[in-house]
Amino acid sequence: MCYDAPCTHACPTHIDIPKFIKKIATSNLRGSARTILDSNLLGATCARVCPVQELCEGACVLGAEHKPISIGRLQRYAMDFAFEKGTDLFQPAMATGKKVAVIGAGPAGLSCAGELARRGHGVTLFEKRDLAGGLSTYGIIGLREPMEIALAEVNLLKKLGIKVETGKELGTNVTLPELQADFAAVFLSVGLGSTTTLGIPGEEYILDGLEYIEQSKLDASKLVVGRNVVVIGAGNTAIDCATIARRLGANLVTMVYRRSEKEMTAYAHEYDFIKREGVRFSFLTQPVRVEAENGSVKALECRRVSLGSRDASGRPSPQPVPASAFVLPADQIVKAIGQEKPSLASRLKLKTERGFIEVSREFETSLPGVYAGGDCIRARGAASTVMAVQDGKLAARSIHERLVAHG
Ligand SMILES: Cc1cc2nc3c(=O)[nH]c(=O)nc-3n(C[C@H](O)[C@H](O)[C@H](O)COP(=O)(O)OP(=O)(O)OC[C@H]3O[C@@H](n4cnc5c(N)ncnc54)[C@H](O)[C@@H]3O)c2cc1C
Ligand code: SF4
């Protein structure tokens, strides 16, 4: 009943939140789910993974004096109903005869593919991994997004007639000129690359944070967790790694970060959460070398740093403090220090901005007819699932307009 619903403005996909909540109140759960999906085809995932404190719930007018309305949980309730009942939420559209290729089946690709299929276009999604869903399937900690939810969402979208070809990588199994010859438009939603390297001696003993999370989702019983774990990094992924280590049996988990608490990129609520899990922090600490013996990690050698002038990222740069070396004993070290920029951009000779694919307001890259969205274009600001979904939706609109204009 709020005037101008600030929550709807704060949601990057602009879901009509008052409308879907009203439908729940009148027991019209199917209608509620439809309202959500009208703006956001990945409503089930977003209900679980959105940083709601920063988005819809953060804007709730009740938040100033009381608790905000639990928008994320209500959204989840409506979407769970739709999934459990398996109700048909989409009407098949009249086929236009136009074909679009989408590369990468993460949130951006799925959203774009779904929106195009809803408009009657024939969509083929090429995904290099065995399973679709991108980071929702493999990367977001199971506590927040179980794999089954991400895969159920893919199945829901498949009902729109999208052809999903897994195990097909652009650049290996199919080339861009081949796609351009077969499809009227191409949408690139390839996300980012693997975890960046630290460049320190003994790095080969350090586990990759994304693989650590992935293994915990695929089969947690096969994930070997140390007793004394050091996690390098202080973003949301690092917090997820620390959570997994703690929940799966580590006695001591220490997060090592080369800047201070103030520069941490993790959300404030995530930081509060991990402190309550009993995880320790070593700020202003730079890893220097891994100490290993007979193939087993023994410790992480570090040094203290102080913060100097701002670097290219706009944050104060860590400067080594002389004679400050110290050793953090550890039997497992995990790094979660961000992902590489999308390598495909240079391989396809696309224009880039700070290493990310550059796009126009219409989400078109420097190659006409080739569009992009999601993490691979996010040159500024924090990347999130809901923003990738919105990119996919807006790009689909641009592609649709182009296809309609070209008859
Ligand atoms: C550990 C972790 C936790 C996160 N937690 C959250 C969270 O809680 N909430 C939130 O909102 N956001 C979270 N994020 C961010 C969110 O997951 C991303 O912003 C979102 O997944 C981006 O979607 P995308 O489709 O652009 O990319 P991705 O999800 O990365 O999907 C890209 C897809 O493209 C495929 N691909 C890549 N190259 C090719 C190729 N050449 N050919 C074919 N396929 C290819 C990949 O295999 C992948 O499936 C998290 C990120 C990480 C790393
Ligand atoms: S999609 Fe995310 S931000 Fe938007 S209303 Fe749902 S939970 Fe909130």
Tab-separated table of C-alpha atoms and ligand atoms in Angstrom:
chain	number	residue	atom	x	y	z
A	1	MET	CA	0.000	0.000	0.000
A	2	CYS	CA	3.060	2.267	0.028
A	3	TYR	CA	3.160	5.311	-2.172
A	4	ASP	CA	5.492	4.742	-5.150
A	5	ALA	CA	6.897	1.462	-3.660
A	6	PRO	CA	10.595	2.292	-3.185
A	7	CYS	CA	11.361	-1.440	-2.997
A	8	THR	CA	10.341	-1.871	-6.645
A	9	HIS	CA	12.685	0.948	-7.668
A	10	ALA	CA	15.500	-0.549	-5.572
A	11	CYS	CA	15.110	-3.997	-7.180
A	12	PRO	CA	17.389	-4.005	-10.255
A	13	THR	CA	14.753	-6.019	-12.176
A	14	HIS	CA	11.902	-3.787	-10.880
A	15	ILE	CA	9.610	-6.604	-9.787
A	16	ASP	CA	6.168	-5.238	-8.842
A	17	ILE	CA	6.662	-6.164	-5.194
A	18	PRO	CA	3.382	-4.763	-3.772
A	19	LYS	CA	1.480	-6.702	-6.448
A	20	PHE	CA	3.143	-10.052	-5.807
A	21	ILE	CA	2.728	-9.671	-2.040
A	22	LYS	CA	-0.957	-8.770	-2.431
A	23	LYS	CA	-1.436	-11.929	-4.493
A	24	ILE	CA	0.131	-14.015	-1.725
A	25	ALA	CA	-2.260	-12.367	0.743
A	26	THR	CA	-5.219	-13.472	-1.392
A	27	SER	CA	-3.791	-17.018	-1.740
A	28	ASN	CA	-3.137	-16.502	-5.440
A	29	LEU	CA	0.348	-18.005	-5.348
A	30	ARG	CA	0.402	-18.882	-9.017
A	31	GLY	CA	-0.440	-15.273	-9.880
A	32	SER	CA	2.204	-14.076	-7.458
A	33	ALA	CA	4.866	-16.230	-9.142
A	34	ARG	CA	3.776	-14.937	-12.542
A	35	THR	CA	4.142	-11.338	-11.366
A	36	ILE	CA	7.691	-12.111	-10.204
A	37	LEU	CA	8.611	-13.943	-13.405
A	38	ASP	CA	7.198	-11.149	-15.566
A	39	SER	CA	10.129	-8.996	-14.436
A	40	ASN	CA	12.665	-11.617	-13.417
A	41	LEU	CA	12.779	-15.112	-14.893
A	42	LEU	CA	15.231	-16.181	-12.190
A	43	GLY	CA	12.966	-15.181	-9.322
A	44	ALA	CA	13.644	-18.377	-7.369
A	45	THR	CA	17.409	-17.899	-7.370
A	46	CYS	CA	17.223	-14.167	-6.721
A	47	ALA	CA	14.920	-14.774	-3.735
A	48	ARG	CA	17.762	-16.756	-2.188
A	49	VAL	CA	20.899	-14.928	-3.263
A	50	CYS	CA	19.993	-11.238	-3.553
A	51	PRO	CA	21.702	-8.982	-1.015
A	52	VAL	CA	18.223	-7.794	-0.021
A	53	GLN	CA	19.560	-5.522	2.750
A	54	GLU	CA	21.266	-3.490	0.023
A	55	LEU	CA	18.353	-3.680	-2.438
A	56	CYS	CA	14.572	-4.106	-2.010
A	57	GLU	CA	14.456	-4.598	1.764
A	58	GLY	CA	16.988	-1.838	2.292
A	59	ALA	CA	14.524	0.567	0.645
A	60	CYS	CA	11.444	-0.647	2.569
A	61	VAL	CA	9.754	2.306	4.269
A	62	LEU	CA	9.111	0.161	7.356
A	63	GLY	CA	12.847	-0.335	7.793
A	64	ALA	CA	13.325	3.157	9.253
A	65	GLU	CA	11.305	2.389	12.377
A	66	HIS	CA	10.536	-1.326	12.361
A	67	LYS	CA	11.860	-4.362	10.548
A	68	PRO	CA	11.552	-4.173	6.736
A	69	ILE	CA	9.099	-6.547	5.060
A	70	SER	CA	10.823	-9.870	4.274
A	71	ILE	CA	10.523	-9.413	0.525
A	72	GLY	CA	13.128	-12.043	-0.363
A	73	ARG	CA	11.451	-14.700	1.768
A	74	LEU	CA	7.998	-13.895	0.399
A	75	GLN	CA	9.368	-14.111	-3.124
A	76	ARG	CA	10.883	-17.472	-2.280
A	77	TYR	CA	7.548	-18.675	-0.874
A	78	ALA	CA	5.690	-17.828	-4.091
A	79	MET	CA	8.401	-19.301	-6.319
A	80	ASP	CA	8.659	-22.500	-4.251
A	81	PHE	CA	4.920	-22.992	-4.669
A	82	ALA	CA	5.228	-22.614	-8.438
A	83	PHE	CA	8.109	-25.101	-8.585
A	84	GLU	CA	6.451	-27.645	-6.285
A	85	LYS	CA	3.170	-27.583	-8.173
A	86	GLY	CA	4.986	-27.574	-11.517
A	87	THR	CA	2.279	-25.211	-12.785
A	88	ASP	CA	2.693	-23.945	-16.338
A	89	LEU	CA	3.631	-20.345	-15.874
A	90	PHE	CA	4.308	-19.423	-19.480
A	91	GLN	CA	2.167	-19.335	-22.568
A	92	PRO	CA	3.930	-20.596	-25.708
A	93	ALA	CA	4.593	-17.681	-28.084
A	94	MET	CA	4.008	-17.753	-31.811
A	95	ALA	CA	7.313	-18.724	-33.512
A	96	THR	CA	8.974	-15.830	-35.362
A	97	GLY	CA	11.373	-18.038	-37.305
A	98	LYS	CA	14.347	-15.982	-36.028
A	99	LYS	CA	17.254	-17.717	-34.297
A	100	VAL	CA	19.514	-16.339	-31.566
A	101	ALA	CA	22.600	-17.968	-30.010
A	102	VAL	CA	23.314	-17.353	-26.337
A	103	ILE	CA	26.781	-18.222	-25.019
A	104	GLY	CA	26.974	-19.144	-21.345
A	105	ALA	CA	24.055	-20.471	-19.300
A	106	GLY	CA	24.527	-18.374	-16.156
A	107	PRO	CA	21.894	-15.904	-14.904
A	108	ALA	CA	22.525	-13.380	-17.711
A	109	GLY	CA	22.335	-16.003	-20.467
A	110	LEU	CA	19.302	-17.770	-19.009
A	111	SER	CA	17.450	-14.503	-18.566
A	112	CYS	CA	18.224	-13.354	-22.110
A	113	ALA	CA	17.352	-16.763	-23.579
A	114	GLY	CA	14.061	-16.900	-21.654
A	115	GLU	CA	13.000	-13.385	-22.619
A	116	LEU	CA	13.756	-14.060	-26.300
A	117	ALA	CA	11.922	-17.393	-26.241
A	118	ARG	CA	8.904	-15.681	-24.653
A	119	ARG	CA	8.846	-13.434	-27.725
A	120	GLY	CA	8.801	-16.446	-30.028
A	121	HIS	CA	12.443	-16.503	-31.140
A	122	GLY	CA	14.316	-19.794	-31.458
A	123	VAL	CA	17.123	-19.770	-28.866
A	124	THR	CA	20.084	-22.115	-28.562
A	125	LEU	CA	22.135	-21.783	-25.389
A	126	PHE	CA	25.726	-23.004	-25.604
A	127	GLU	CA	27.281	-23.830	-22.218
A	128	LYS	CA	30.812	-25.142	-21.786
A	129	ARG	CA	30.185	-26.915	-18.468
A	130	ASP	CA	28.240	-30.154	-17.973
A	131	LEU	CA	25.470	-28.364	-16.101
A	132	ALA	CA	23.738	-25.085	-16.878
A	133	GLY	CA	23.172	-22.335	-14.287
A	134	GLY	CA	26.628	-20.710	-14.163
A	135	LEU	CA	27.696	-19.562	-10.714
A	136	SER	CA	24.204	-20.262	-9.320
A	137	THR	CA	24.878	-23.959	-9.946
A	138	TYR	CA	28.612	-24.169	-9.246
A	139	GLY	CA	29.670	-21.049	-7.339
A	140	ILE	CA	27.129	-19.780	-4.825
A	141	ILE	CA	27.436	-21.594	-1.519
A	142	GLY	CA	24.865	-24.395	-1.071
A	143	LEU	CA	23.570	-22.864	2.172
A	144	ARG	CA	22.186	-20.012	0.085
A	145	GLU	CA	21.532	-21.599	-3.313
A	146	PRO	CA	21.278	-25.397	-3.448
A	147	MET	CA	22.214	-26.808	-6.836
A	148	GLU	CA	18.709	-28.306	-7.252
A	149	ILE	CA	17.129	-24.841	-7.256
A	150	ALA	CA	19.431	-23.547	-9.981
A	151	LEU	CA	18.790	-26.658	-12.079
A	152	ALA	CA	15.012	-26.545	-11.502
A	153	GLU	CA	15.060	-22.984	-12.787
A	154	VAL	CA	16.912	-24.091	-15.928
A	155	ASN	CA	14.240	-26.763	-16.461
A	156	LEU	CA	11.474	-24.186	-16.061
A	157	LEU	CA	13.089	-22.047	-18.751
A	158	LYS	CA	13.562	-25.036	-21.033
A	159	LYS	CA	9.759	-25.282	-21.099
A	160	LEU	CA	9.824	-22.106	-23.166
A	161	GLY	CA	11.461	-24.155	-25.909
A	162	ILE	CA	15.076	-23.077	-25.333
A	163	LYS	CA	17.600	-25.599	-26.637
A	164	VAL	CA	20.389	-25.993	-24.073
A	165	GLU	CA	23.611	-27.509	-25.428
A	166	THR	CA	25.953	-28.259	-22.544
A	167	GLY	CA	29.589	-29.218	-23.076
A	168	LYS	CA	29.801	-26.731	-25.969
A	169	GLU	CA	32.387	-23.981	-25.624
A	170	LEU	CA	32.639	-20.942	-27.854
A	171	GLY	CA	36.207	-20.952	-29.149
A	172	THR	CA	36.626	-24.731	-28.856
A	173	ASN	CA	33.521	-26.504	-30.166
A	174	VAL	CA	31.995	-23.629	-32.067
A	175	THR	CA	33.369	-20.368	-33.475
A	176	LEU	CA	31.845	-16.897	-33.627
A	177	PRO	CA	31.804	-16.772	-37.475
A	178	GLU	CA	29.908	-20.098	-37.480
A	179	LEU	CA	27.342	-18.671	-35.051
A	180	GLN	CA	27.049	-15.436	-37.015
A	181	ALA	CA	26.299	-17.459	-40.145
A	182	ASP	CA	23.598	-19.555	-38.445
A	183	PHE	CA	21.937	-17.076	-36.073
A	184	ALA	CA	20.447	-13.601	-36.501
A	185	ALA	CA	22.133	-12.381	-33.289
A	186	VAL	CA	24.554	-13.625	-30.631
A	187	PHE	CA	24.490	-12.812	-26.899
A	188	LEU	CA	27.686	-13.330	-24.890
A	189	SER	CA	27.141	-14.053	-21.206
A	190	VAL	CA	30.375	-15.834	-20.418
A	191	GLY	CA	30.971	-14.433	-16.921
A	192	LEU	CA	34.545	-14.031	-15.685
A	193	GLY	CA	37.588	-16.304	-15.722
A	194	SER	CA	39.291	-18.394	-13.053
A	195	THR	CA	40.660	-17.073	-9.745
A	196	THR	CA	43.534	-14.622	-10.202
A	197	THR	CA	47.045	-15.635	-9.211
A	198	LEU	CA	48.977	-14.254	-6.238
A	199	GLY	CA	52.389	-14.868	-7.800
A	200	ILE	CA	54.032	-16.109	-4.594
A	201	PRO	CA	56.354	-19.118	-4.093
A	202	GLY	CA	54.407	-22.242	-3.148
A	203	GLU	CA	51.168	-21.006	-4.763
A	204	GLU	CA	50.672	-24.499	-6.202
A	205	TYR	CA	49.718	-25.648	-2.669
A	206	ILE	CA	46.963	-23.052	-2.394
A	207	LEU	CA	43.446	-24.225	-3.211
A	208	ASP	CA	41.245	-22.265	-5.580
A	209	GLY	CA	38.247	-20.809	-3.693
A	210	LEU	CA	35.820	-21.344	-6.585
A	211	GLU	CA	36.811	-25.014	-6.846
A	212	TYR	CA	36.510	-25.342	-3.058
A	213	ILE	CA	32.915	-24.059	-3.164
A	214	GLU	CA	32.132	-26.132	-6.250
A	215	GLN	CA	33.299	-29.348	-4.575
A	216	SER	CA	31.233	-28.536	-1.483
A	217	LYS	CA	28.172	-28.292	-3.735
A	218	LEU	CA	28.866	-31.304	-5.945
A	219	ASP	CA	29.731	-33.679	-3.084
A	220	ALA	CA	30.741	-32.197	0.262
A	221	SER	CA	31.850	-35.624	1.519
A	222	LYS	CA	34.706	-35.534	-1.013
A	223	LEU	CA	35.948	-32.104	0.096
A	224	VAL	CA	39.018	-32.381	2.316
A	225	VAL	CA	38.828	-29.588	4.894
A	226	GLY	CA	41.857	-28.683	7.028
A	227	ARG	CA	41.845	-28.244	10.809
A	228	ASN	CA	43.573	-24.884	10.605
A	229	VAL	CA	42.502	-23.080	7.448
A	230	VAL	CA	43.709	-19.741	6.097
A	231	VAL	CA	41.506	-18.009	3.527
A	232	ILE	CA	43.196	-15.284	1.468
A	233	GLY	CA	40.792	-12.481	0.527
A	234	ALA	CA	37.964	-10.577	2.208
A	235	GLY	CA	35.188	-10.419	-0.379
A	236	ASN	CA	31.940	-12.371	-0.440
A	237	THR	CA	33.579	-15.404	-2.082
A	238	ALA	CA	36.250	-15.502	0.638
A	239	ILE	CA	33.493	-15.399	3.255
A	240	ASP	CA	31.761	-18.312	1.548
A	241	CYS	CA	35.016	-20.325	1.610
A	242	ALA	CA	35.518	-19.525	5.301
A	243	THR	CA	31.917	-20.556	6.032
A	244	ILE	CA	32.400	-23.900	4.278
A	245	ALA	CA	35.657	-24.571	6.139
A	246	ARG	CA	34.078	-23.705	9.483
A	247	ARG	CA	30.859	-25.633	8.933
A	248	LEU	CA	32.671	-28.698	7.589
A	249	GLY	CA	34.924	-29.112	10.587
A	250	ALA	CA	37.873	-26.674	10.651
A	251	ASN	CA	38.860	-25.752	14.233
A	252	LEU	CA	40.379	-22.470	13.253
A	253	VAL	CA	39.698	-20.318	10.185
A	254	THR	CA	41.628	-17.101	9.605
A	255	MET	CA	40.890	-14.667	6.807
A	256	VAL	CA	43.926	-12.768	5.566
A	257	TYR	CA	43.457	-9.413	3.854
A	258	ARG	CA	46.033	-6.928	2.659
A	259	ARG	CA	43.868	-3.897	3.365
A	260	SER	CA	41.839	-2.943	6.426
A	261	GLU	CA	38.308	-3.716	7.573
A	262	LYS	CA	37.168	-0.456	5.947
A	263	GLU	CA	38.187	-1.538	2.428
A	264	MET	CA	36.638	-5.034	2.610
A	265	THR	CA	34.434	-5.710	-0.412
A	266	ALA	CA	32.167	-8.183	1.420
A	267	TYR	CA	28.693	-6.984	2.348
A	268	ALA	CA	28.402	-5.713	5.926
A	269	HIS	CA	25.825	-8.392	6.802
A	270	GLU	CA	28.144	-11.111	5.462
A	271	TYR	CA	31.001	-9.769	7.567
A	272	ASP	CA	28.766	-9.799	10.666
A	273	PHE	CA	27.724	-13.339	9.831
A	274	ILE	CA	31.246	-14.689	9.487
A	275	LYS	CA	32.358	-13.067	12.722
A	276	ARG	CA	29.499	-14.870	14.472
A	277	GLU	CA	30.796	-18.124	12.922
A	278	GLY	CA	33.975	-17.588	14.923
A	279	VAL	CA	36.242	-16.823	11.965
A	280	ARG	CA	39.318	-14.701	12.784
A	281	PHE	CA	40.787	-11.884	10.711
A	282	SER	CA	44.304	-10.776	9.966
A	283	PHE	CA	44.014	-7.372	8.285
A	284	LEU	CA	46.878	-5.399	6.688
A	285	THR	CA	48.546	-8.713	5.982
A	286	GLN	CA	50.186	-9.713	2.718
A	287	PRO	CA	50.957	-13.351	1.903
A	288	VAL	CA	54.604	-13.818	0.888
A	289	ARG	CA	55.261	-17.557	0.633
A	290	VAL	CA	53.696	-20.928	1.369
A	291	GLU	CA	55.681	-23.209	3.649
A	292	ALA	CA	55.171	-26.853	2.700
A	293	GLU	CA	56.787	-30.121	3.764
A	294	ASN	CA	56.510	-33.409	1.858
A	295	GLY	CA	53.692	-31.956	-0.218
A	296	SER	CA	51.661	-30.756	2.792
A	297	VAL	CA	51.004	-27.150	3.743
A	298	LYS	CA	52.576	-26.102	7.043
A	299	ALA	CA	52.155	-22.335	7.143
A	300	LEU	CA	51.648	-19.109	5.239
A	301	GLU	CA	54.497	-16.665	5.583
A	302	CYS	CA	53.189	-13.094	5.599
A	303	ARG	CA	54.293	-9.547	6.196
A	304	ARG	CA	52.545	-6.519	7.596
A	305	VAL	CA	51.559	-3.693	5.266
A	306	SER	CA	50.403	-0.127	5.756
A	307	LEU	CA	48.085	1.713	3.392
A	308	GLY	CA	49.549	4.266	0.971
A	309	SER	CA	48.132	6.363	-1.864
A	310	ARG	CA	45.230	5.163	-4.011
A	311	ASP	CA	45.948	2.637	-6.793
A	312	ALA	CA	44.165	1.998	-10.123
A	313	SER	CA	41.246	0.398	-8.251
A	314	GLY	CA	40.726	3.651	-6.337
A	315	ARG	CA	41.610	1.978	-3.030
A	316	PRO	CA	44.678	2.701	-0.869
A	317	SER	CA	47.610	0.562	-1.984
A	318	PRO	CA	49.273	-1.759	0.552
A	319	GLN	CA	52.942	-0.842	1.275
A	320	PRO	CA	55.213	-3.417	2.956
A	321	VAL	CA	56.281	-2.587	6.499
A	322	PRO	CA	60.045	-3.315	6.769
A	323	ALA	CA	61.099	-6.298	8.906
A	324	SER	CA	57.495	-7.281	9.669
A	325	ALA	CA	57.541	-10.896	8.460
A	326	PHE	CA	55.552	-13.414	10.479
A	327	VAL	CA	54.178	-16.900	10.029
A	328	LEU	CA	50.560	-18.078	10.196
A	329	PRO	CA	50.487	-21.836	10.844
A	330	ALA	CA	48.003	-23.580	8.535
A	331	ASP	CA	47.315	-27.023	7.109
A	332	GLN	CA	45.110	-25.670	4.303
A	333	ILE	CA	45.187	-22.383	2.394
A	334	VAL	CA	42.394	-21.249	0.103
A	335	LYS	CA	42.505	-18.165	-2.097
A	336	ALA	CA	39.464	-16.106	-3.059
A	337	ILE	CA	40.912	-12.914	-4.468
A	338	GLY	CA	38.653	-12.278	-7.434
A	339	GLN	CA	38.277	-13.686	-10.923
A	340	GLU	CA	40.246	-12.955	-14.105
A	341	LYS	CA	38.672	-10.622	-16.690
A	342	PRO	CA	36.857	-12.379	-19.580
A	343	SER	CA	39.625	-13.651	-21.887
A	344	LEU	CA	37.133	-14.132	-24.704
A	345	ALA	CA	37.006	-10.358	-25.207
A	346	SER	CA	40.537	-10.150	-26.616
A	347	ARG	CA	40.262	-13.471	-28.449
A	348	LEU	CA	37.200	-12.162	-30.315
A	349	LYS	CA	38.889	-8.747	-30.756
A	350	LEU	CA	36.025	-6.981	-28.975
A	351	LYS	CA	36.451	-3.478	-27.614
A	352	THR	CA	36.970	-3.557	-23.864
A	353	GLU	CA	36.674	-1.250	-20.873
A	354	ARG	CA	39.172	-2.050	-18.097
A	355	GLY	CA	39.354	-5.599	-19.476
A	356	PHE	CA	35.569	-6.138	-19.525
A	357	ILE	CA	33.546	-6.331	-22.751
A	358	GLU	CA	32.393	-2.847	-23.756
A	359	VAL	CA	28.749	-2.526	-24.751
A	360	SER	CA	26.454	0.255	-25.926
A	361	ARG	CA	23.284	1.285	-24.090
A	362	GLU	CA	21.578	-1.425	-26.140
A	363	PHE	CA	24.092	-4.035	-24.853
A	364	GLU	CA	25.667	-4.353	-28.303
A	365	THR	CA	29.433	-4.975	-28.439
A	366	SER	CA	31.819	-3.418	-30.960
A	367	LEU	CA	30.791	-6.233	-33.350
A	368	PRO	CA	27.367	-5.490	-34.880
A	369	GLY	CA	24.780	-8.126	-33.982
A	370	VAL	CA	26.894	-9.440	-31.094
A	371	TYR	CA	25.531	-8.460	-27.670
A	372	ALA	CA	26.869	-9.053	-24.162
A	373	GLY	CA	25.740	-8.807	-20.542
A	374	GLY	CA	26.316	-10.008	-16.984
A	375	ASP	CA	29.640	-10.178	-15.153
A	376	CYS	CA	31.633	-10.028	-18.415
A	377	ILE	CA	30.566	-6.379	-18.953
A	378	ARG	CA	30.567	-5.260	-15.286
A	379	ALA	CA	33.531	-2.853	-15.486
A	380	ARG	CA	32.222	-0.877	-12.524
A	381	GLY	CA	30.318	-1.646	-9.327
A	382	ALA	CA	29.634	-4.933	-7.603
A	383	ALA	CA	28.472	-7.857	-9.720
A	384	SER	CA	25.360	-9.709	-8.629
A	385	THR	CA	22.932	-12.272	-9.947
A	386	VAL	CA	19.988	-9.884	-10.131
A	387	MET	CA	22.021	-7.394	-12.180
A	388	ALA	CA	23.042	-10.149	-14.590
A	389	VAL	CA	19.358	-11.098	-14.917
A	390	GLN	CA	18.459	-7.501	-15.699
A	391	ASP	CA	21.236	-7.240	-18.324
A	392	GLY	CA	19.926	-10.377	-20.003
A	393	LYS	CA	16.384	-9.004	-19.991
A	394	LEU	CA	17.341	-5.609	-21.431
A	395	ALA	CA	19.655	-7.145	-24.028
A	396	ALA	CA	16.835	-9.486	-25.105
A	397	ARG	CA	14.609	-6.431	-25.651
A	398	SER	CA	17.282	-4.795	-27.836
A	399	ILE	CA	17.832	-7.986	-29.799
A	400	HIS	CA	14.070	-8.397	-30.261
A	401	GLU	CA	13.735	-4.826	-31.565
A	402	ARG	CA	16.568	-5.459	-34.023
A	403	LEU	CA	15.003	-8.708	-35.247
A	404	VAL	CA	11.604	-7.069	-35.644
A	405	ALA	CA	13.119	-4.049	-37.446
A	406	HIS	CA	14.944	-6.353	-39.863
A	407	GLY	CA	11.702	-8.151	-40.686
B	1	LIG	C1	31.560	-17.532	-5.039
B	1	LIG	C2	30.557	-16.542	-5.522
B	1	LIG	C3	29.452	-16.269	-4.738
B	1	LIG	C4	28.509	-15.341	-5.177
B	1	LIG	N1	27.436	-15.101	-4.388
B	1	LIG	C5	26.495	-14.240	-4.819
B	1	LIG	C6	25.336	-13.998	-4.036
B	1	LIG	O1	25.167	-14.547	-2.954
B	1	LIG	N2	24.416	-13.120	-4.518
B	1	LIG	C7	24.548	-12.504	-5.728
B	1	LIG	O2	23.662	-11.751	-6.133
B	1	LIG	N3	25.638	-12.710	-6.482
B	1	LIG	C8	26.612	-13.566	-6.064
B	1	LIG	N4	27.719	-13.781	-6.825
B	1	LIG	C9	27.815	-13.104	-8.147
B	1	LIG	C10	26.925	-13.827	-9.177
B	1	LIG	O3	27.079	-15.211	-9.056
B	1	LIG	C11	27.294	-13.352	-10.573
B	1	LIG	O4	27.187	-11.938	-10.619
B	1	LIG	C12	26.371	-13.980	-11.631
B	1	LIG	O5	26.431	-15.391	-11.593
B	1	LIG	C13	26.776	-13.473	-13.014
B	1	LIG	O6	26.040	-14.140	-13.986
B	1	LIG	P1	26.637	-14.331	-15.453
B	1	LIG	O7	25.580	-15.056	-16.201
B	1	LIG	O8	27.129	-13.058	-15.969
B	1	LIG	O9	27.934	-15.246	-15.268
B	1	LIG	P2	28.170	-16.722	-14.709
B	1	LIG	O10	27.214	-17.077	-13.639
B	1	LIG	O11	29.619	-16.776	-14.391
B	1	LIG	O12	27.866	-17.661	-15.957
B	1	LIG	C14	28.696	-17.659	-17.086
B	1	LIG	C15	28.490	-18.991	-17.814
B	1	LIG	O13	29.164	-18.947	-19.069
B	1	LIG	C16	29.824	-20.186	-19.283
B	1	LIG	N5	30.909	-19.938	-20.245
B	1	LIG	C17	32.041	-19.206	-20.048
B	1	LIG	N6	32.769	-19.164	-21.188
B	1	LIG	C18	32.092	-19.886	-22.114
B	1	LIG	C19	32.339	-20.208	-23.479
B	1	LIG	N7	33.438	-19.775	-24.129
B	1	LIG	N8	31.439	-20.983	-24.141
B	1	LIG	C20	30.314	-21.443	-23.498
B	1	LIG	N9	30.039	-21.155	-22.196
B	1	LIG	C21	30.906	-20.386	-21.524
B	1	LIG	C22	30.295	-20.560	-17.887
B	1	LIG	O14	30.593	-21.941	-17.790
B	1	LIG	C23	29.078	-20.161	-17.057
B	1	LIG	O15	28.132	-21.190	-16.971
B	1	LIG	C24	28.688	-14.677	-6.415
B	1	LIG	C25	29.818	-14.935	-7.185
B	1	LIG	C26	30.752	-15.846	-6.746
B	1	LIG	C27	31.979	-16.093	-7.557
B	2	SF4	S1	14.838	-9.876	-7.284
B	2	SF4	FE1	16.149	-9.534	-5.489
B	2	SF4	S2	16.200	-7.303	-5.226
B	2	SF4	FE2	14.477	-7.773	-6.598
B	2	SF4	S3	12.688	-7.946	-5.206
B	2	SF4	FE3	13.513	-10.011	-5.483
B	2	SF4	S4	14.903	-10.334	-3.754
B	2	SF4	FE4	14.545	-8.103	-3.912
